[in-house]
Coordinates of C-alpha atoms and ligand atoms in Angstrom, one line a residue:
M1016 CA 0.0 0.0 0.0
L1017 CA 1.4 3.4 -1.0
V1018 CA 0.4 6.3 1.3
L1019 CA 0.8 10.0 1.0
G1020 CA 1.4 11.7 4.4
I1021 CA 0.6 15.3 5.2
E1022 CA 1.8 17.0 8.4
S1023 CA 0.6 20.6 9.1
S1024 CA -0.1 20.8 12.8
C1025 CA 2.2 23.7 13.7
D1026 CA 5.1 25.4 11.9
E1027 CA 6.3 22.8 9.5
T1028 CA 4.7 21.5 6.3
G1029 CA 5.8 17.9 5.9
I1030 CA 5.0 15.6 3.0
A1031 CA 6.0 12.0 2.5
L1032 CA 5.3 8.9 0.5
Y1033 CA 5.5 5.6 2.4
D1034 CA 5.1 2.2 0.9
S1035 CA 4.1 -0.7 3.3
E1036 CA 6.5 -3.0 1.5
K1037 CA 9.3 -0.8 0.2
G1038 CA 9.4 1.7 3.2
L1039 CA 9.9 5.4 2.9
L1040 CA 10.1 6.5 -0.8
A1041 CA 10.5 10.3 -0.5
H1042 CA 9.8 13.1 1.9
Q1043 CA 9.9 16.9 1.8
L1044 CA 9.7 19.6 4.5
H1045 CA 9.2 23.3 4.6
S1046 CA 10.1 24.9 7.9
Q1047 CA 8.5 28.2 8.8
V1048 CA 11.2 29.0 11.4
E1049 CA 12.3 32.2 9.5
L1050 CA 8.7 33.4 9.2
H1051 CA 8.1 33.2 13.0
A1052 CA 11.6 34.1 14.2
L1053 CA 10.8 37.8 14.0
Y1054 CA 8.0 37.3 16.5
G1055 CA 9.9 35.0 18.9
G1056 CA 7.4 32.2 18.5
V1057 CA 4.7 30.7 16.2
V1058 CA 2.0 33.1 15.0
P1059 CA -0.9 30.7 14.3
E1060 CA -2.5 32.8 11.5
L1061 CA 0.8 33.2 9.7
A1062 CA 1.3 29.4 10.0
S1063 CA -2.0 28.5 8.4
R1064 CA -1.4 30.9 5.5
D1065 CA 2.0 29.5 4.8
H1066 CA 0.8 25.9 4.9
I1067 CA -1.8 26.9 2.2
Q1068 CA 1.0 28.1 -0.1
R1069 CA 3.3 25.2 0.6
V1070 CA 1.3 22.1 0.7
I1071 CA 0.5 21.5 -3.0
P1072 CA 3.9 22.4 -4.4
L1073 CA 5.4 20.1 -1.7
I1074 CA 3.1 17.2 -2.7
R1075 CA 4.2 17.7 -6.3
A1076 CA 7.9 17.8 -5.3
T1077 CA 7.6 14.6 -3.2
C1078 CA 5.8 12.7 -6.0
K1079 CA 8.5 13.8 -8.4
Q1080 CA 11.3 12.8 -6.1
A1081 CA 9.8 9.3 -5.8
N1082 CA 8.8 9.2 -9.5
I1083 CA 5.2 8.5 -8.5
E1084 CA 2.0 9.7 -10.2
L1085 CA -0.9 10.8 -8.0
N1086 CA -3.0 7.9 -9.4
Q1087 CA -0.6 5.4 -8.0
I1088 CA -1.3 6.4 -4.4
D1089 CA -3.6 4.0 -2.4
G1090 CA -4.4 6.2 0.6
I1091 CA -3.8 9.6 2.3
A1092 CA -2.8 10.2 5.9
Y1093 CA -3.0 13.7 7.4
T1094 CA -2.5 15.1 10.9
K1095 CA -5.9 15.6 12.5
G1096 CA -4.7 16.9 15.8
P1097 CA -3.5 18.0 18.3
G1098 CA -2.2 21.3 17.0
L1099 CA -3.2 24.7 15.7
M1100 CA -6.8 24.7 14.4
G1101 CA -6.1 26.7 11.2
A1102 CA -2.9 24.8 10.4
L1103 CA -4.6 21.5 11.0
L1104 CA -7.6 22.4 8.8
T1105 CA -5.3 23.3 5.9
G1106 CA -3.7 19.8 5.7
S1107 CA -7.0 18.1 6.5
S1108 CA -9.0 19.8 3.7
V1109 CA -6.2 19.2 1.1
A1110 CA -6.0 15.6 2.2
R1111 CA -9.7 15.0 2.1
S1112 CA -10.2 16.7 -1.2
L1113 CA -7.4 14.9 -2.9
A1114 CA -8.6 11.5 -1.5
F1115 CA -12.1 12.3 -2.8
A1116 CA -10.8 13.3 -6.2
L1117 CA -8.6 10.1 -6.5
N1118 CA -11.4 8.0 -4.9
I1119 CA -9.0 6.5 -2.3
P1120 CA -9.4 6.3 1.5
A1121 CA -8.0 9.0 3.9
I1122 CA -7.3 8.9 7.6
G1123 CA -6.7 11.5 10.2
V1124 CA -3.6 10.7 12.3
H1125 CA -2.9 11.7 15.9
H1126 CA 0.3 13.9 15.7
M1127 CA 1.7 12.4 18.9
E1128 CA 1.2 8.8 17.6
G1129 CA 3.2 9.9 14.6
H1130 CA 6.1 11.0 16.9
L1131 CA 5.7 7.9 19.0
L1132 CA 6.0 5.6 16.0
A1133 CA 8.7 7.6 14.2
P1134 CA 11.5 5.2 15.3
M1135 CA 9.7 2.5 13.3
L1136 CA 10.9 4.2 10.1
E1137 CA 14.5 3.0 11.0
E1138 CA 16.0 -0.3 10.0
K1139 CA 16.3 -1.5 13.6
K1140 CA 12.8 -1.1 15.1
P1141 CA 11.8 -1.5 18.7
E1142 CA 9.5 -4.4 19.6
F1143 CA 6.4 -4.1 21.8
P1144 CA 6.0 -3.6 24.7
F1145 CA 8.1 -0.5 25.3
I1146 CA 8.2 2.6 27.3
C1147 CA 8.0 5.8 25.2
L1148 CA 9.4 9.1 26.4
L1149 CA 7.6 11.6 24.2
I1150 CA 9.2 15.0 24.5
S1151 CA 8.1 17.8 22.1
G1152 CA 7.3 21.4 22.1
G1153 CA 3.8 20.9 23.5
H1154 CA 4.0 17.5 25.4
S1155 CA 6.2 15.6 27.8
M1156 CA 4.8 12.2 28.4
I1157 CA 5.9 8.8 29.6
I1158 CA 3.7 6.1 27.9
R1159 CA 3.5 2.3 28.1
V1160 CA 3.1 1.0 24.6
D1161 CA 1.8 -2.5 24.1
G1162 CA 0.9 -2.2 20.4
I1163 CA -0.3 0.4 17.9
G1164 CA -3.1 2.3 19.5
Q1165 CA -2.5 0.6 22.9
Y1166 CA -1.2 3.5 24.9
K1167 CA -1.2 3.9 28.7
L1168 CA -0.2 7.3 30.0
L1169 CA 2.1 6.8 33.0
G1170 CA 3.4 10.3 33.4
D1171 CA 2.7 13.8 32.1
T1172 CA 4.0 17.3 32.7
L1173 CA 2.1 19.4 35.1
D1174 CA 3.1 22.6 33.4
D1175 CA 5.5 23.4 30.6
A1176 CA 6.6 20.7 28.2
A1177 CA 10.3 19.9 27.9
G1178 CA 10.6 21.7 24.5
E1179 CA 8.6 24.6 25.8
A1180 CA 11.1 25.0 28.7
F1181 CA 14.0 25.0 26.2
D1182 CA 12.1 27.6 24.1
K1183 CA 11.3 29.9 27.1
T1184 CA 14.8 29.6 28.5
A1185 CA 16.2 30.7 25.1
K1186 CA 13.8 33.6 25.1
L1187 CA 14.9 34.7 28.6
L1188 CA 18.5 34.6 27.5
D1189 CA 17.7 36.3 24.2
L1190 CA 19.0 33.5 22.1
G1191 CA 16.2 33.4 19.5
Y1192 CA 13.7 30.9 18.3
P1193 CA 13.4 27.9 18.2
G1194 CA 15.1 27.6 21.6
G1195 CA 16.1 23.9 21.8
P1196 CA 18.9 23.8 19.3
K1197 CA 20.1 27.3 20.4
V1198 CA 20.4 26.4 24.1
S1199 CA 22.0 23.1 23.2
N1200 CA 24.6 24.6 21.0
L1201 CA 25.5 27.3 23.5
A1202 CA 25.6 24.6 26.3
L1203 CA 28.5 23.0 24.4
E1204 CA 30.7 26.0 25.5
G1205 CA 29.4 26.0 29.1
V1206 CA 31.4 25.0 32.1
T1207 CA 29.8 22.0 33.8
G1208 CA 29.1 22.5 37.5
R1209 CA 29.4 26.3 37.6
Y1210 CA 25.6 26.4 38.3
K1211 CA 23.5 23.6 39.7
F1212 CA 19.9 23.6 38.7
P1213 CA 17.2 21.5 40.5
R1214 CA 15.9 18.1 39.2
P1215 CA 12.2 18.9 39.6
M1216 CA 9.9 16.3 41.1
T1217 CA 12.5 13.6 41.4
D1218 CA 12.5 13.8 45.2
R1219 CA 9.0 12.2 45.4
P1220 CA 7.5 9.1 43.9
G1221 CA 5.6 9.2 40.6
L1222 CA 6.2 9.8 36.9
D1223 CA 4.8 13.2 36.4
M1224 CA 7.1 16.0 35.5
S1225 CA 7.3 19.8 35.8
F1226 CA 9.6 22.1 33.9
S1227 CA 8.4 25.6 34.6
G1228 CA 10.6 25.9 37.7
L1229 CA 13.7 25.4 35.7
K1230 CA 12.7 28.4 33.5
T1231 CA 12.3 30.5 36.7
F1232 CA 15.6 29.3 38.0
T1233 CA 17.2 30.4 34.7
L1234 CA 15.6 33.9 35.1
N1235 CA 16.8 34.3 38.7
T1236 CA 20.3 33.1 37.9
W1237 CA 20.6 35.4 34.9
Q1238 CA 19.2 38.4 36.8
K1239 CA 21.7 37.8 39.6
A1240 CA 24.5 37.7 37.0
V1241 CA 23.3 41.0 35.5
K1242 CA 23.3 42.6 39.0
E1243 CA 26.8 41.4 39.6
N1244 CA 28.1 42.7 36.3
D1245 CA 28.6 39.2 35.0
A1246 CA 26.1 39.1 32.2
T1247 CA 28.6 37.7 29.7
E1248 CA 28.3 35.1 26.8
Q1249 CA 30.2 32.7 29.0
T1250 CA 27.6 33.1 31.8
K1251 CA 24.9 32.4 29.3
A1252 CA 26.7 29.3 28.1
D1253 CA 27.2 28.1 31.7
I1254 CA 23.5 28.6 32.4
C1255 CA 22.5 26.7 29.2
R1256 CA 24.8 23.8 30.3
A1257 CA 23.3 23.6 33.7
F1258 CA 19.7 23.9 32.4
E1259 CA 20.3 21.2 29.7
L1260 CA 21.9 18.8 32.2
A1261 CA 19.0 19.3 34.6
V1262 CA 16.4 18.5 31.9
A1263 CA 18.4 15.4 30.7
E1264 CA 18.9 14.0 34.2
T1265 CA 15.3 14.6 35.3
L1266 CA 14.0 12.8 32.2
T1267 CA 16.5 10.0 32.8
I1268 CA 15.4 9.5 36.4
K1269 CA 11.7 9.4 35.3
C1270 CA 12.4 6.9 32.6
K1271 CA 14.4 4.6 34.9
R1272 CA 11.4 4.6 37.3
A1273 CA 9.0 3.8 34.5
L1274 CA 11.1 0.9 33.1
E1275 CA 11.4 -0.5 36.7
Q1276 CA 7.7 -0.1 37.4
E1277 CA 6.6 -1.8 34.2
S1278 CA 9.4 -4.4 34.1
I1279 CA 10.3 -3.3 30.5
N1280 CA 13.8 -2.8 29.2
T1281 CA 13.1 -1.1 25.8
L1282 CA 12.9 2.7 25.7
V1283 CA 11.7 4.7 22.7
V1284 CA 12.4 8.4 22.8
S1285 CA 10.7 10.7 20.3
G1286 CA 9.6 14.3 19.6
G1287 CA 11.7 17.4 19.0
V1288 CA 13.7 17.2 22.3
S1289 CA 14.8 13.6 21.4
A1290 CA 17.2 15.3 19.1
N1291 CA 19.1 16.7 22.1
R1292 CA 22.6 15.5 22.5
E1293 CA 22.7 15.5 26.3
V1294 CA 19.3 13.8 26.6
R1295 CA 20.4 11.0 24.3
A1296 CA 23.8 10.6 26.1
K1297 CA 22.1 10.3 29.5
L1298 CA 19.4 7.9 28.3
D1299 CA 21.9 5.7 26.4
A1300 CA 24.0 5.5 29.5
L1301 CA 21.0 4.4 31.5
M1302 CA 20.0 1.7 29.0
A1303 CA 23.6 0.5 28.7
K1304 CA 23.7 0.1 32.5
R1305 CA 20.4 -1.8 32.4
K1306 CA 21.6 -3.9 29.4
G1307 CA 18.5 -2.7 27.5
K1308 CA 18.2 -0.5 24.5
A1309 CA 17.0 3.0 23.6
F1310 CA 15.5 3.7 20.1
Y1311 CA 15.3 7.2 18.6
P1312 CA 14.1 8.5 15.2
R1313 CA 16.9 9.8 12.9
L1314 CA 17.6 13.4 13.7
E1315 CA 15.4 14.9 10.9
F1316 CA 12.4 12.9 12.1
C1317 CA 12.7 14.0 15.8
T1318 CA 10.9 17.2 14.9
D1319 CA 7.7 17.5 12.9
N1320 CA 7.7 15.7 9.5
G1321 CA 5.4 14.0 7.0
A1322 CA 7.1 10.6 7.1
M1323 CA 5.9 9.8 10.7
I1324 CA 2.3 10.7 9.6
A1325 CA 2.5 8.6 6.5
Y1326 CA 3.9 5.7 8.6
A1327 CA 1.2 5.9 11.3
G1328 CA -1.6 6.4 8.7
T1329 CA -0.4 3.4 6.7
Q1330 CA -0.7 1.1 9.8
R1331 CA -4.2 2.2 10.4
L1332 CA -5.3 2.1 6.7
L1333 CA -3.8 -1.4 6.5
A1334 CA -6.1 -2.4 9.4
G1335 CA -9.1 -1.0 7.4
K1336 CA -9.5 2.1 9.5
A1337 CA -10.4 4.7 6.8
E1338 CA -12.8 7.5 7.7
E1339 CA -15.9 9.0 6.2
L1340 CA -15.7 12.0 3.8
S1341 CA -16.5 14.6 6.4
F1342 CA -13.6 15.7 8.7
A1343 CA -12.9 17.7 11.8
A1344 CA -9.6 18.9 13.1
K1345 CA -9.0 18.1 16.8
P1346 CA -6.7 20.8 18.4
R1347 CA -6.9 18.9 21.7
W1348 CA -6.8 15.1 21.6
S1349 CA -5.6 12.5 24.2
L1350 CA -3.5 9.6 23.0
E1351 CA -5.5 7.3 25.2
E1352 CA -8.6 7.9 23.1
L1353 CA -7.1 6.1 20.2
E1354 CA -8.5 2.7 19.0
A1355 CA -6.1 -0.3 19.1
I1356 CA -5.5 -2.0 15.8
Ligands
KG4_726 O1 8.1 17.6 18.0 P1 8.3 19.0 17.6 O2 8.9 19.4 16.3 O3 7.0 19.9 17.7 C1 5.9 19.6 18.5 O4 5.1 18.6 18.2 O5 5.8 20.3 19.6 O6 9.2 19.7 18.8 C2 9.6 21.0 18.8 C3 10.4 21.3 20.1 C4 10.7 22.7 20.3 O7 10.3 23.1 21.6 C5 12.2 22.8 20.1 O8 12.9 23.8 20.8 C6 12.6 21.4 20.6 O9 11.6 20.5 20.1 N1 13.9 20.9 20.1 C7 15.0 20.7 20.9 C8 16.1 20.3 20.0 N2 15.6 20.4 18.8 C9 14.3 20.7 18.8 N3 15.1 20.8 22.2 C10 16.3 20.5 22.7 N4 17.4 20.1 22.0 C11 17.3 20.1 20.7 N5 18.4 19.7 19.9
ZN727 ZN1 5.4 17.5 16.9

């Protein structure tokens, strides 16, 4: 089965062609980073307008890259939610109209299921059951995964998501947008140990997380440095180093607990923050110690992309889960509402 995937939930238009037998044939991405950088974050209305302009040329480019004609496609998968309403509606309406015109089935995919299954696009795939640490700009979740659509939420963030904390920290330090890669790059020049940030919610049992305190800690540390005439690039780098280490170690402590609690030794890490060097290093060290294994998407599939939507949609279409012609975007959508296949 050959499936066209369309991702448009936030600030990236991602298109891909996935073949259930041959694997990923082609994928294209347009990032709106430059468009939103001026405003220091995503402007929803600008995002929708840009998706409208990009989606059809990108579909054409992806088909050309794979040497595929539209009439060879067997199904269309699009991001139905969660995400920005206008952005979701753009992808959904293009997907639905194209499916109607081609007389093929279409399916709305849960964006976070796309992230969760992204490591399945790699040659070495994780086997069920596994624990998934899903860390993106909008979510930080620890999930027990027993199969596709069999998701049990074990832990969630009580406030900011891990990616959001990176983005807000970058903003406080005037590093620009998106914050994750900026903080991470500057952290490389930071001195380990100059500042010690807390490991939030690790001193009590449970798998829930909270990252907003780290952002406040950054603010206080920086304001103190300003007062003491120490507001230098080196100080910023040292703060980034301490912040990144705190996030990575907190996530690692929570994952260790989840693996122990569920007696599972396979960890899947996905979503934008799974691209982070320090997070990967700490989680790899944990899994090596446990003689287990951590699986990640390739770097370009950690953040939003069409390939993960095409993959997740293919699995559901293969199980006969196509939907009616009408569609509705779901800006808020819990993973646990999904049907098992
Ligand atoms: O998964 P994603 O593309 O979008 C959502 O579904 O939210 O994740 C984007 C988030 C942003 O907050 C971004 O700052 C963060 O992932 N991110 C990173 C890195 N690359 C992206 N955070 C830390 N380190 C990185 N290298
Ligand atoms: Zn995402």
